[in-house]
Amino acid sequence: MNGRVVLAYSGALASSVALRRLAGTGAEVIAVTVDVGRGDALATVRERALACGAAEALVVDARDEFAERYCLPALRANALHGPLLPALTRPLLAEHLVRAAERHGATAVAHDLAAADRAGVDAGVAALAPHPTVLPPDHEPPRTRHDLRGRAARPGPVRTGPAYSVPADTCEVVVTFDRGVPVALDGETVTAFQAIRELDLKAGRHTVRGVRQALGALALTTAHRELETVTLEHETARFKRQVDRRWGELVRDGQWSSPLRHALDGFLETTRRHVTGEVRLLLHDGRATVTGLRREQAPHDHAPAGRGWGHPHDQSKRDQG
C-alpha cells in the first residue's frame, strides 16, 4: 500500500515482522513505542525499528501517565492485577497512535496484537477519531517461531528482550494510602508508578519486558482492598464489590470509553475519599499478605481510630454476601 502508516511497535519479533511487511508494501511506516514500564529495555528499540524499515521511530515515555490515568482508576476498583494489566494499556496505546497519526498526517494505524487484545485498541482509536483507518492484521502469519525469525531477518537481525530476574528474599513493607492513592512506602513519598515498581522490586520479580509489574500491582490491590474493609460503610462496601466486578469486565472487554465505565468511575471516586491509612504487607513467594492495618477514623462511625497496628483478622469483617 502507498501512504503513511503509524504502527504500534514493541520491538519484539512479531512486531518487527509486521513492520517489515508494511514497509515492503511501499508504505511509509512511523513506528510508535509506548513505554509503560520497560525503562532501559527500550534503549535500542528505536534503532531496531529503523533497521527494520521504519521511516521514523518514536518512543513515548508514558510510565507516569499510565499509572495516574489507568492504574489508579483500576486500583479504586480493586482491578489492578496481572490479568487486567494488558487490557489497561490498550486505550493508552490507541491514544498515542491517534496522536502520532494526526501529527504525521498518517491515513492508517496498525498493530500486531492478538484477537483478544485488538478490541481495546480498535475501540480506542474509533472513540478518539473516525480516521485513520485501522489496518487488519496479517491474514497469513507464520506458524512457528522459526518462520518468524526467517521473515524478520531480511535484512539484519532482530534481537529479543532480556530474561526475567530471579526472586528475592521475603520482605515487609508499609504502604500509606491517602484517599485511595498510594502515597508512600515505608514512609518515603512515592508516585503511583514508583509504588508499583518498588513493590515489584521488593517482591523480587521485577522485569523490564512489557507491562509485567504484576506482583507490585497485585500487592497494591491486596492492600487497598483490605483497607477498604475497615474504612467503608457496610452497605457501600457490599455494593462496591459489584461495581468492582463490572468495572473490570468492561475494561477486559475493551470498553474503556463506554459511558457505563465513566459512570462507575463516579461512584468509585466517592468511595475512595474514605480509604486513608496504612497497610503492612509481607511479600513472599510471589504473594502479598496483609499483616497489619492502621486507619484514620471513617466518617460513618464514631469509634476512635487507633494509632496502633491492628491485625486484619482482628478487624470486624464485612458481610461477603
PDB file of N, CA and C in Angstrom, residues 73 76-77 240 243-244 247 263-273:
ATOM      1  N   PRO A  73      -7.306   4.413  38.554  1.00  0.00           N
ATOM      2  CA  PRO A  73      -8.724   4.045  38.462  1.00  0.00           C
ATOM      3  C   PRO A  73      -8.953   2.548  38.654  1.00  0.00           C
ATOM      4  N   ARG A  76      -8.793   1.710  42.363  1.00  0.00           N
ATOM      5  CA  ARG A  76     -10.027   2.072  43.073  1.00  0.00           C
ATOM      6  C   ARG A  76     -11.084   0.979  42.933  1.00  0.00           C
ATOM      7  N   ALA A  77     -11.040   0.281  41.791  1.00  0.00           N
ATOM      8  CA  ALA A  77     -11.989  -0.817  41.550  1.00  0.00           C
ATOM      9  C   ALA A  77     -11.404  -2.160  41.969  1.00  0.00           C
ATOM     10  N   LYS A 240     -20.086  -1.922  46.430  1.00  0.00           N
ATOM     11  CA  LYS A 240     -18.870  -1.637  45.669  1.00  0.00           C
ATOM     12  C   LYS A 240     -18.266  -2.906  45.071  1.00  0.00           C
ATOM     13  N   VAL A 243     -19.750  -3.258  41.776  1.00  0.00           N
ATOM     14  CA  VAL A 243     -19.204  -2.250  40.862  1.00  0.00           C
ATOM     15  C   VAL A 243     -17.804  -2.646  40.416  1.00  0.00           C
ATOM     16  N   ASP A 244     -16.995  -3.122  41.351  1.00  0.00           N
ATOM     17  CA  ASP A 244     -15.636  -3.546  41.019  1.00  0.00           C
ATOM     18  C   ASP A 244     -15.638  -4.616  39.928  1.00  0.00           C
ATOM     19  N   TRP A 247     -16.747  -3.111  36.557  1.00  0.00           N
ATOM     20  CA  TRP A 247     -15.699  -2.233  36.035  1.00  0.00           C
ATOM     21  C   TRP A 247     -14.608  -3.068  35.363  1.00  0.00           C
ATOM     22  N   ALA A 263     -19.473   6.220  34.282  1.00  0.00           N
ATOM     23  CA  ALA A 263     -20.451   6.368  35.362  1.00  0.00           C
ATOM     24  C   ALA A 263     -19.995   5.627  36.615  1.00  0.00           C
ATOM     25  N   LEU A 264     -19.460   4.423  36.432  1.00  0.00           N
ATOM     26  CA  LEU A 264     -18.958   3.674  37.575  1.00  0.00           C
ATOM     27  C   LEU A 264     -17.782   4.383  38.234  1.00  0.00           C
ATOM     28  N   ASP A 265     -16.968   5.063  37.420  1.00  0.00           N
ATOM     29  CA  ASP A 265     -15.861   5.848  37.978  1.00  0.00           C
ATOM     30  C   ASP A 265     -16.367   6.911  38.941  1.00  0.00           C
ATOM     31  N   GLY A 266     -17.532   7.471  38.638  1.00  0.00           N
ATOM     32  CA  GLY A 266     -18.099   8.479  39.523  1.00  0.00           C
ATOM     33  C   GLY A 266     -18.383   7.914  40.898  1.00  0.00           C
ATOM     34  N   PHE A 267     -18.938   6.695  40.954  1.00  0.00           N
ATOM     35  CA  PHE A 267     -19.194   6.050  42.235  1.00  0.00           C
ATOM     36  C   PHE A 267     -17.891   5.739  42.965  1.00  0.00           C
ATOM     37  N   LEU A 268     -16.919   5.212  42.227  1.00  0.00           N
ATOM     38  CA  LEU A 268     -15.643   4.858  42.839  1.00  0.00           C
ATOM     39  C   LEU A 268     -14.924   6.086  43.386  1.00  0.00           C
ATOM     40  N   GLU A 269     -15.107   7.213  42.716  1.00  0.00           N
ATOM     41  CA  GLU A 269     -14.488   8.461  43.185  1.00  0.00           C
ATOM     42  C   GLU A 269     -15.041   8.858  44.551  1.00  0.00           C
ATOM     43  N   THR A 270     -16.315   8.620  44.782  1.00  0.00           N
ATOM     44  CA  THR A 270     -16.891   8.981  46.084  1.00  0.00           C
ATOM     45  C   THR A 270     -16.412   8.048  47.189  1.00  0.00           C
ATOM     46  N   THR A 271     -16.216   6.778  46.879  1.00  0.00           N
ATOM     47  CA  THR A 271     -15.795   5.834  47.923  1.00  0.00           C
ATOM     48  C   THR A 271     -14.328   6.006  48.286  1.00  0.00           C
ATOM     49  N   ARG A 272     -13.499   6.406  47.340  1.00  0.00           N
ATOM     50  CA  ARG A 272     -12.058   6.460  47.619  1.00  0.00           C
ATOM     51  C   ARG A 272     -11.709   7.514  48.657  1.00  0.00           C
ATOM     52  N   ARG A 273     -12.575   8.500  48.853  1.00  0.00           N
ATOM     53  CA  ARG A 273     -12.279   9.583  49.780  1.00  0.00           C
ATOM     54  C   ARG A 273     -12.122   9.098  51.215  1.00  0.00           C
TER      55      ARG A 273
END
